[in-house]
C-alpha cells in the first residue's frame, strides 16, 4: 500500500505522452494528488498545481510518485538530486519504472536515513500463495481483451466510477503498474512467478460483501501468444461472475505480433466464458467495451450499434459515452 | 546444461518413492548415470552399481545429482559432508530441491575453490525473451492433461523412446525439474516470471530440421485453476503441430482442488486445440494417453478401447503397452 496523497513527479518529460501515469492518477484519483512537480524544460502538464517539494509537504503529500517514463531506461543524475532531496524531507518514493529504485545505491542509502519506503510497483513485494480455487463471497467482473492495450484498464476504471455514481459497492483491482500507482495498491501480475499467478489474483480479490464488486483490471489476451497465460490466470484466479469484452476495431495485427490477426469479439467472448466457467459456472458475458478513438463520432455510434445487435449485449465506448450501461448490466445480473 | 554422466545421490532416502528423480534418470537415460551413491540406512535402490565418490570419478562421472527428496525441506548436515567432499573432488552438483544449493553458504564456498558449478534446476538461470510467435521450422508435439500429475512427462519420455526406435528424429524438451535432471537441460517453467513464460517455451523449442520433433513436456491443465496459465503458455509458446491428451480415469477431483471435478477428455481436447490453433492453425489432436495404473489389465484394455472408439483417436497406456501407436500417429501426420 502506497501512502497517499501524492506529489506527482513529471521530471523533464519530453512530451505529454511521457507523463501518462501522472495523467492517469489525475484523471481517475485526483484526490490522491496534491500537485505536480516539474523540472526545467518539462513539456508535460497534467493540470495540477505546480508545487515545490516543501509546498507539497506542507499540503500533506506523503509520497513522491514518478509519473513519467525515464529516457533511455536510466534514472538520470538530474532526477536523482530531486529524489534524494524528497527522501530527506520525509517523502516515500513510488515508481513503475523498469530501472528499479531499489537498484540505485544512492536512493537506497538516502531512504535508510529516516526510514522512508521505496515502492517499485513493477515487482511483487508479497509472497503470493498458490491458488486454491475456493469459492469466495462477493462479486467480480473482469475485462478481457481481443488484444493487449485495447482499453481494459480504462474500461475497468470507468466502470468503477459509474458503479460508485449509482451507489453500488465496487473496488478497482489493479494488476499492472499504472493501475497500482493510480490506486496505491494491486498486484504486478506480469512480474509474478508462473506458479503463483492465479494465487496472486485470488489474494487481490478476497472474500467481500455479497453485494460488493471487484472490478479486475485485465492483462493481455487469450489470443495474444506472448501473454495469454497471464490472461488465463486472471480468469481462473479471479473466478469472475461477469466478463466484459474489450476491443479496438482499427487494429490490423496483434500488438507486437505482425503475423497475427486480432480475433473476432465473439471468439474471445466464447473462449473466455468457457474457461471462466471452470472456476465459476455462473459466469456471464455482460457487455462490450470498444475503444473508438480512431473513429469519427458517427462511425463510432454506427459501429457500436452493429456490435450491440450482433452480440446481443450492451456495447459502449466508456471514454466517449461513459460506462453507465455496463454498470447497469452488472446491477441487473 | 548439466554435464553428464552423473553419479546419482540417493542419500538416506526413507523409501523407494523418495528417490523418484533418480529412478527417472535410471529408467529414461541410463547412459547418463555411472552408478548410485547410498548413505548408511538408505532404503531406496534404483538398481545401479553402488559407488563411492572416488569410484564414480574414476568411471568418468562429472556431476553428483541429488536424486532424492530431502526430509523436511532442509539439506542435512549428513548430506552436506558428502556434497562438500564431492565438490572437493571436482564434481558439479545438480538439484531440483526447493532448498537451493546456492542458498547454502558452505556449498557455495566449497564450489568456488575449484570452480565447480551448482545447478539448481528449480530456478531459471537464463533471462528468457518475450515470445514473438514467429513460425519456427521443425515439428512439435505437446502433452496436455485433464489434470496435473496424470502422466504427461512419462508420456513424453515414452514417446521420445518410441520415435527413436522408429528412426524418427526427436528431442524430449523438459519443462519441470525432474525432466531437466533426467535429460540435463530444459526450462523450469513454473518458476519463470509470468511475462516470459511463452518466450521460455519458444527458447526451449527453437528452429530445427523439418522432420525433427520436439516432444514438449506438459505442465498443469487448462482446467486446473491453480496452474492453467502455465499450460496456456506451453500451448502458445510451443505452437504445437500435434497434441496428445493425457488422462487418469480414477481421479475423483482435481489434484489439490477438492471442489473441482476432472473434465471430460473431449473437453480438454477441444479447448486445447482451439487455443493451439491461435499459434498454429494446422495443429491436430493425434492421440490419447491414459494412465491406467489403478485399473486391472482387463479393465485398462476395455477402457482404452472405449476411449478410442469415442474419440476416434489411438488411445494407449504407454507404461503398459508402449507409445508406438502415438509415434505412428505422428509419423502419419
mmCIF file of C-alpha atoms in Angstrom, chain B residues 70-319:
data_model
loop_
_atom_site.group_PDB
_atom_site.id
_atom_site.type_symbol
_atom_site.label_atom_id
_atom_site.label_comp_id
_atom_site.label_asym_id
_atom_site.label_seq_id
_atom_site.Cartn_x
_atom_site.Cartn_y
_atom_site.Cartn_z
ATOM 1 C CA UNK B 70 15.154 -34.117 1.339
ATOM 2 C CA UNK B 71 13.331 -34.636 4.625
ATOM 3 C CA UNK B 72 11.698 -31.512 5.993
ATOM 4 C CA UNK B 73 12.904 -29.437 3.067
ATOM 5 C CA UNK B 74 16.340 -28.941 4.639
ATOM 6 C CA UNK B 75 19.714 -30.077 3.317
ATOM 7 C CA UNK B 76 21.000 -32.001 6.352
ATOM 8 C CA UNK B 77 24.490 -31.852 7.806
ATOM 9 C CA UNK B 78 24.979 -35.519 6.900
ATOM 10 C CA UNK B 79 24.290 -34.723 3.239
ATOM 11 C CA UNK B 80 26.463 -31.628 3.405
ATOM 12 C CA UNK B 81 29.575 -33.561 4.320
ATOM 13 C CA UNK B 82 29.249 -35.741 1.234
ATOM 14 C CA UNK B 83 28.297 -32.873 -1.067
ATOM 15 C CA UNK B 84 31.279 -30.823 0.078
ATOM 16 C CA UNK B 85 33.570 -33.804 -0.351
ATOM 17 C CA UNK B 86 32.208 -34.281 -3.893
ATOM 18 C CA UNK B 87 32.842 -30.639 -4.759
ATOM 19 C CA UNK B 88 36.371 -31.002 -3.449
ATOM 20 C CA UNK B 89 36.874 -33.963 -5.798
ATOM 21 C CA UNK B 90 35.753 -31.975 -8.818
ATOM 22 C CA UNK B 91 32.090 -32.980 -9.132
ATOM 23 C CA UNK B 92 29.492 -30.399 -10.081
ATOM 24 C CA UNK B 93 26.234 -30.673 -8.105
ATOM 25 C CA UNK B 94 22.697 -30.664 -9.540
ATOM 26 C CA UNK B 95 19.467 -30.489 -7.570
ATOM 27 C CA UNK B 96 15.764 -29.877 -8.011
ATOM 28 C CA UNK B 97 15.137 -29.297 -4.303
ATOM 29 C CA UNK B 98 13.176 -26.298 -3.061
ATOM 30 C CA UNK B 99 16.040 -25.647 -0.667
ATOM 31 C CA UNK B 100 18.525 -24.310 -3.208
ATOM 32 C CA UNK B 101 22.166 -25.342 -3.211
ATOM 33 C CA UNK B 102 23.010 -21.710 -3.896
ATOM 34 C CA UNK B 103 21.398 -20.713 -0.594
ATOM 35 C CA UNK B 104 23.852 -22.855 1.379
ATOM 36 C CA UNK B 105 26.940 -20.812 2.162
ATOM 37 C CA UNK B 106 29.182 -23.790 2.826
ATOM 38 C CA UNK B 107 28.297 -25.413 -0.503
ATOM 39 C CA UNK B 108 28.834 -22.155 -2.348
ATOM 40 C CA UNK B 109 32.206 -21.699 -0.670
ATOM 41 C CA UNK B 110 33.274 -25.264 -1.459
ATOM 42 C CA UNK B 111 32.197 -24.898 -5.087
ATOM 43 C CA UNK B 112 34.298 -21.787 -5.521
ATOM 44 C CA UNK B 113 37.576 -23.391 -4.514
ATOM 45 C CA UNK B 114 37.952 -25.235 -7.815
ATOM 46 C CA UNK B 115 35.210 -23.521 -9.798
ATOM 47 C CA UNK B 116 32.597 -26.282 -9.655
ATOM 48 C CA UNK B 117 29.027 -25.474 -10.706
ATOM 49 C CA UNK B 118 25.928 -25.719 -8.506
ATOM 50 C CA UNK B 119 22.890 -26.408 -10.724
ATOM 51 C CA UNK B 120 19.584 -25.556 -9.055
ATOM 52 C CA UNK B 121 17.224 -26.703 -11.780
ATOM 53 C CA UNK B 122 14.158 -25.427 -9.921
ATOM 54 C CA UNK B 123 15.052 -21.832 -10.787
ATOM 55 C CA UNK B 124 15.796 -20.373 -14.215
ATOM 56 C CA UNK B 125 19.377 -19.437 -14.983
ATOM 57 C CA UNK B 126 18.522 -17.726 -18.268
ATOM 58 C CA UNK B 127 16.831 -14.372 -18.986
ATOM 59 C CA UNK B 128 14.157 -15.673 -21.342
ATOM 60 C CA UNK B 129 12.776 -13.433 -24.097
ATOM 61 C CA UNK B 130 9.178 -12.337 -24.546
ATOM 62 C CA UNK B 131 7.532 -14.662 -27.065
ATOM 63 C CA UNK B 132 7.402 -13.328 -30.624
ATOM 64 C CA UNK B 133 5.070 -16.003 -32.001
ATOM 65 C CA UNK B 134 7.072 -16.385 -35.221
ATOM 66 C CA UNK B 135 6.591 -19.663 -37.060
ATOM 67 C CA UNK B 136 9.543 -21.963 -36.428
ATOM 68 C CA UNK B 137 10.834 -24.813 -38.573
ATOM 69 C CA UNK B 138 10.616 -28.391 -37.339
ATOM 70 C CA UNK B 139 7.662 -30.060 -35.663
ATOM 71 C CA UNK B 140 6.419 -30.058 -32.084
ATOM 72 C CA UNK B 141 4.104 -32.242 -30.055
ATOM 73 C CA UNK B 142 2.772 -31.257 -26.636
ATOM 74 C CA UNK B 143 1.165 -33.402 -23.936
ATOM 75 C CA UNK B 144 -1.928 -31.714 -22.443
ATOM 76 C CA UNK B 145 -3.637 -33.139 -19.386
ATOM 77 C CA UNK B 146 -7.092 -33.266 -17.891
ATOM 78 C CA UNK B 147 -5.306 -32.592 -14.572
ATOM 79 C CA UNK B 148 -1.848 -32.189 -13.029
ATOM 80 C CA UNK B 149 0.239 -35.346 -12.468
ATOM 81 C CA UNK B 150 -1.642 -37.605 -14.869
ATOM 82 C CA UNK B 151 1.462 -38.845 -16.692
ATOM 83 C CA UNK B 152 2.395 -36.088 -19.136
ATOM 84 C CA UNK B 153 6.146 -36.394 -18.514
ATOM 85 C CA UNK B 154 6.026 -40.155 -18.691
ATOM 86 C CA UNK B 155 4.049 -39.982 -21.943
ATOM 87 C CA UNK B 156 6.534 -37.575 -23.490
ATOM 88 C CA UNK B 157 9.557 -39.668 -22.494
ATOM 89 C CA UNK B 158 7.928 -42.877 -23.725
ATOM 90 C CA UNK B 159 7.003 -41.184 -26.983
ATOM 91 C CA UNK B 160 10.585 -39.978 -27.413
ATOM 92 C CA UNK B 161 11.807 -43.535 -26.918
ATOM 93 C CA UNK B 162 9.257 -44.960 -29.370
ATOM 94 C CA UNK B 163 10.091 -42.352 -32.006
ATOM 95 C CA UNK B 164 13.796 -43.030 -31.753
ATOM 96 C CA UNK B 165 13.113 -46.742 -32.043
ATOM 97 C CA UNK B 166 11.329 -45.994 -35.326
ATOM 98 C CA UNK B 167 14.269 -43.932 -36.527
ATOM 99 C CA UNK B 168 12.417 -40.631 -36.243
ATOM 100 C CA UNK B 169 14.302 -37.522 -35.136
ATOM 101 C CA UNK B 170 13.055 -36.377 -31.760
ATOM 102 C CA UNK B 171 14.105 -34.479 -28.645
ATOM 103 C CA UNK B 172 12.352 -34.570 -25.282
ATOM 104 C CA UNK B 173 12.063 -30.979 -24.033
ATOM 105 C CA UNK B 174 11.833 -30.826 -20.262
ATOM 106 C CA UNK B 175 9.720 -28.133 -18.584
ATOM 107 C CA UNK B 176 9.947 -29.322 -14.961
ATOM 108 C CA UNK B 177 12.767 -30.128 -12.593
ATOM 109 C CA UNK B 178 12.569 -33.912 -12.845
ATOM 110 C CA UNK B 179 12.631 -33.799 -16.626
ATOM 111 C CA UNK B 180 15.533 -31.333 -16.541
ATOM 112 C CA UNK B 181 17.580 -33.621 -14.291
ATOM 113 C CA UNK B 182 16.782 -36.641 -16.455
ATOM 114 C CA UNK B 183 17.964 -35.024 -19.665
ATOM 115 C CA UNK B 184 20.402 -32.436 -18.315
ATOM 116 C CA UNK B 185 18.635 -29.380 -19.702
ATOM 117 C CA UNK B 186 15.259 -27.655 -20.026
ATOM 118 C CA UNK B 187 13.179 -24.810 -18.647
ATOM 119 C CA UNK B 188 11.709 -24.852 -15.100
ATOM 120 C CA UNK B 189 8.539 -23.247 -16.399
ATOM 121 C CA UNK B 190 6.652 -22.957 -13.110
ATOM 122 C CA UNK B 191 9.445 -20.725 -11.800
ATOM 123 C CA UNK B 192 9.572 -18.366 -14.786
ATOM 124 C CA UNK B 193 8.251 -14.791 -14.485
ATOM 125 C CA UNK B 194 4.751 -14.515 -16.000
ATOM 126 C CA UNK B 195 5.683 -12.226 -18.903
ATOM 127 C CA UNK B 196 8.372 -14.612 -20.129
ATOM 128 C CA UNK B 197 6.626 -17.992 -19.890
ATOM 129 C CA UNK B 198 5.714 -18.350 -23.561
ATOM 130 C CA UNK B 199 9.085 -16.911 -24.556
ATOM 131 C CA UNK B 200 10.815 -19.542 -22.422
ATOM 132 C CA UNK B 201 8.950 -22.255 -24.328
ATOM 133 C CA UNK B 202 9.964 -20.699 -27.656
ATOM 134 C CA UNK B 203 13.567 -20.637 -26.390
ATOM 135 C CA UNK B 204 13.288 -24.309 -25.419
ATOM 136 C CA UNK B 205 11.965 -25.402 -28.820
ATOM 137 C CA UNK B 206 13.883 -23.431 -31.461
ATOM 138 C CA UNK B 207 14.049 -23.838 -35.233
ATOM 139 C CA UNK B 208 15.041 -27.354 -36.214
ATOM 140 C CA UNK B 209 15.124 -29.777 -39.150
ATOM 141 C CA UNK B 210 11.780 -30.041 -40.924
ATOM 142 C CA UNK B 211 11.464 -33.701 -39.936
ATOM 143 C CA UNK B 212 12.572 -33.221 -36.329
ATOM 144 C CA UNK B 213 10.056 -33.442 -33.495
ATOM 145 C CA UNK B 214 10.348 -31.615 -30.193
ATOM 146 C CA UNK B 215 8.363 -33.566 -27.626
ATOM 147 C CA UNK B 216 7.357 -30.931 -25.102
ATOM 148 C CA UNK B 217 6.671 -31.985 -21.528
ATOM 149 C CA UNK B 218 3.305 -30.586 -20.462
ATOM 150 C CA UNK B 219 2.518 -28.880 -17.152
ATOM 151 C CA UNK B 220 -0.732 -28.373 -15.256
ATOM 152 C CA UNK B 221 -4.019 -28.373 -17.158
ATOM 153 C CA UNK B 222 -6.210 -25.774 -18.855
ATOM 154 C CA UNK B 223 -8.849 -26.937 -16.357
ATOM 155 C CA UNK B 224 -6.675 -26.697 -13.227
ATOM 156 C CA UNK B 225 -7.313 -23.195 -11.899
ATOM 157 C CA UNK B 226 -4.024 -23.001 -9.984
ATOM 158 C CA UNK B 227 -1.732 -23.611 -12.959
ATOM 159 C CA UNK B 228 -3.760 -23.167 -16.152
ATOM 160 C CA UNK B 229 -1.771 -20.085 -17.156
ATOM 161 C CA UNK B 230 1.386 -22.189 -17.343
ATOM 162 C CA UNK B 231 -0.421 -24.700 -19.564
ATOM 163 C CA UNK B 232 -1.592 -21.996 -21.958
ATOM 164 C CA UNK B 233 1.935 -20.562 -22.191
ATOM 165 C CA UNK B 234 3.077 -24.033 -23.273
ATOM 166 C CA UNK B 235 0.350 -24.203 -25.907
ATOM 167 C CA UNK B 236 1.110 -20.764 -27.321
ATOM 168 C CA UNK B 237 4.885 -20.744 -26.867
ATOM 169 C CA UNK B 238 5.204 -24.308 -28.132
ATOM 170 C CA UNK B 239 2.995 -23.679 -31.220
ATOM 171 C CA UNK B 240 2.497 -27.457 -31.395
ATOM 172 C CA UNK B 241 1.672 -29.296 -34.608
ATOM 173 C CA UNK B 242 0.202 -32.123 -32.561
ATOM 174 C CA UNK B 243 -1.395 -32.567 -29.142
ATOM 175 C CA UNK B 244 -1.703 -35.713 -27.060
ATOM 176 C CA UNK B 245 -4.405 -35.698 -24.395
ATOM 177 C CA UNK B 246 -3.332 -37.309 -21.093
ATOM 178 C CA UNK B 247 -5.789 -38.626 -18.524
ATOM 179 C CA UNK B 248 -6.028 -40.589 -15.277
ATOM 180 C CA UNK B 249 -9.557 -42.045 -15.158
ATOM 181 C CA UNK B 250 -9.882 -42.931 -11.467
ATOM 182 C CA UNK B 251 -9.377 -39.462 -10.093
ATOM 183 C CA UNK B 252 -12.442 -38.063 -8.330
ATOM 184 C CA UNK B 253 -11.297 -34.456 -8.041
ATOM 185 C CA UNK B 254 -8.616 -32.212 -9.496
ATOM 186 C CA UNK B 255 -5.275 -32.549 -7.741
ATOM 187 C CA UNK B 256 -5.244 -30.269 -4.700
ATOM 188 C CA UNK B 257 -8.714 -28.883 -5.521
ATOM 189 C CA UNK B 258 -11.379 -30.951 -3.717
ATOM 190 C CA UNK B 259 -14.216 -28.848 -5.175
ATOM 191 C CA UNK B 260 -13.256 -29.389 -8.821
ATOM 192 C CA UNK B 261 -14.206 -32.415 -10.916
ATOM 193 C CA UNK B 262 -11.799 -33.519 -13.666
ATOM 194 C CA UNK B 263 -13.111 -32.502 -17.098
ATOM 195 C CA UNK B 264 -14.007 -34.979 -19.858
ATOM 196 C CA UNK B 265 -11.121 -35.747 -22.184
ATOM 197 C CA UNK B 266 -13.110 -34.410 -25.125
ATOM 198 C CA UNK B 267 -13.498 -31.014 -23.426
ATOM 199 C CA UNK B 268 -9.752 -30.798 -22.839
ATOM 200 C CA UNK B 269 -9.090 -31.866 -26.407
ATOM 201 C CA UNK B 270 -11.485 -29.286 -27.867
ATOM 202 C CA UNK B 271 -10.295 -26.420 -25.664
ATOM 203 C CA UNK B 272 -6.589 -27.130 -26.120
ATOM 204 C CA UNK B 273 -6.987 -27.463 -29.872
ATOM 205 C CA UNK B 274 -8.949 -24.235 -30.226
ATOM 206 C CA UNK B 275 -6.258 -22.372 -28.294
ATOM 207 C CA UNK B 276 -3.398 -24.122 -30.100
ATOM 208 C CA UNK B 277 -4.812 -23.021 -33.451
ATOM 209 C CA UNK B 278 -4.151 -19.396 -32.481
ATOM 210 C CA UNK B 279 -0.417 -20.121 -32.753
ATOM 211 C CA UNK B 280 -0.595 -22.946 -35.313
ATOM 212 C CA UNK B 281 -3.792 -23.287 -37.360
ATOM 213 C CA UNK B 282 -2.637 -26.698 -38.618
ATOM 214 C CA UNK B 283 -2.480 -28.246 -35.143
ATOM 215 C CA UNK B 284 -4.271 -31.573 -34.611
ATOM 216 C CA UNK B 285 -5.042 -33.809 -31.646
ATOM 217 C CA UNK B 286 -3.387 -37.106 -32.592
ATOM 218 C CA UNK B 287 -3.845 -39.434 -29.663
ATOM 219 C CA UNK B 288 -4.760 -40.130 -26.069
ATOM 220 C CA UNK B 289 -2.502 -41.376 -23.292
ATOM 221 C CA UNK B 290 -4.287 -42.943 -20.331
ATOM 222 C CA UNK B 291 -2.607 -43.686 -17.022
ATOM 223 C CA UNK B 292 -4.303 -46.980 -16.059
ATOM 224 C CA UNK B 293 -2.107 -47.801 -13.066
ATOM 225 C CA UNK B 294 -5.132 -48.096 -10.772
ATOM 226 C CA UNK B 295 -7.014 -50.465 -13.125
ATOM 227 C CA UNK B 296 -6.667 -54.177 -13.819
ATOM 228 C CA UNK B 297 -5.246 -55.213 -17.184
ATOM 229 C CA UNK B 298 -8.711 -56.228 -18.423
ATOM 230 C CA UNK B 299 -10.296 -53.006 -17.251
ATOM 231 C CA UNK B 300 -7.485 -50.999 -18.783
ATOM 232 C CA UNK B 301 -7.813 -52.694 -22.167
ATOM 233 C CA UNK B 302 -11.592 -52.235 -22.154
ATOM 234 C CA UNK B 303 -11.312 -48.609 -21.088
ATOM 235 C CA UNK B 304 -8.743 -47.817 -23.781
ATOM 236 C CA UNK B 305 -10.935 -49.439 -26.436
ATOM 237 C CA UNK B 306 -13.895 -47.359 -25.317
ATOM 238 C CA UNK B 307 -11.895 -44.123 -25.381
ATOM 239 C CA UNK B 308 -10.505 -44.996 -28.775
ATOM 240 C CA UNK B 309 -13.998 -45.550 -30.170
ATOM 241 C CA UNK B 310 -15.461 -42.438 -28.581
ATOM 242 C CA UNK B 311 -12.685 -40.058 -29.553
ATOM 243 C CA UNK B 312 -11.683 -41.630 -32.835
ATOM 244 C CA UNK B 313 -8.018 -41.489 -31.869
ATOM 245 C CA UNK B 314 -5.408 -44.031 -30.805
ATOM 246 C CA UNK B 315 -5.643 -44.441 -27.026
ATOM 247 C CA UNK B 316 -2.794 -46.163 -25.192
ATOM 248 C CA UNK B 317 -1.257 -46.528 -21.774
ATOM 249 C CA UNK B 318 2.411 -46.047 -22.680
ATOM 250 C CA UNK B 319 3.551 -47.698 -19.435
#
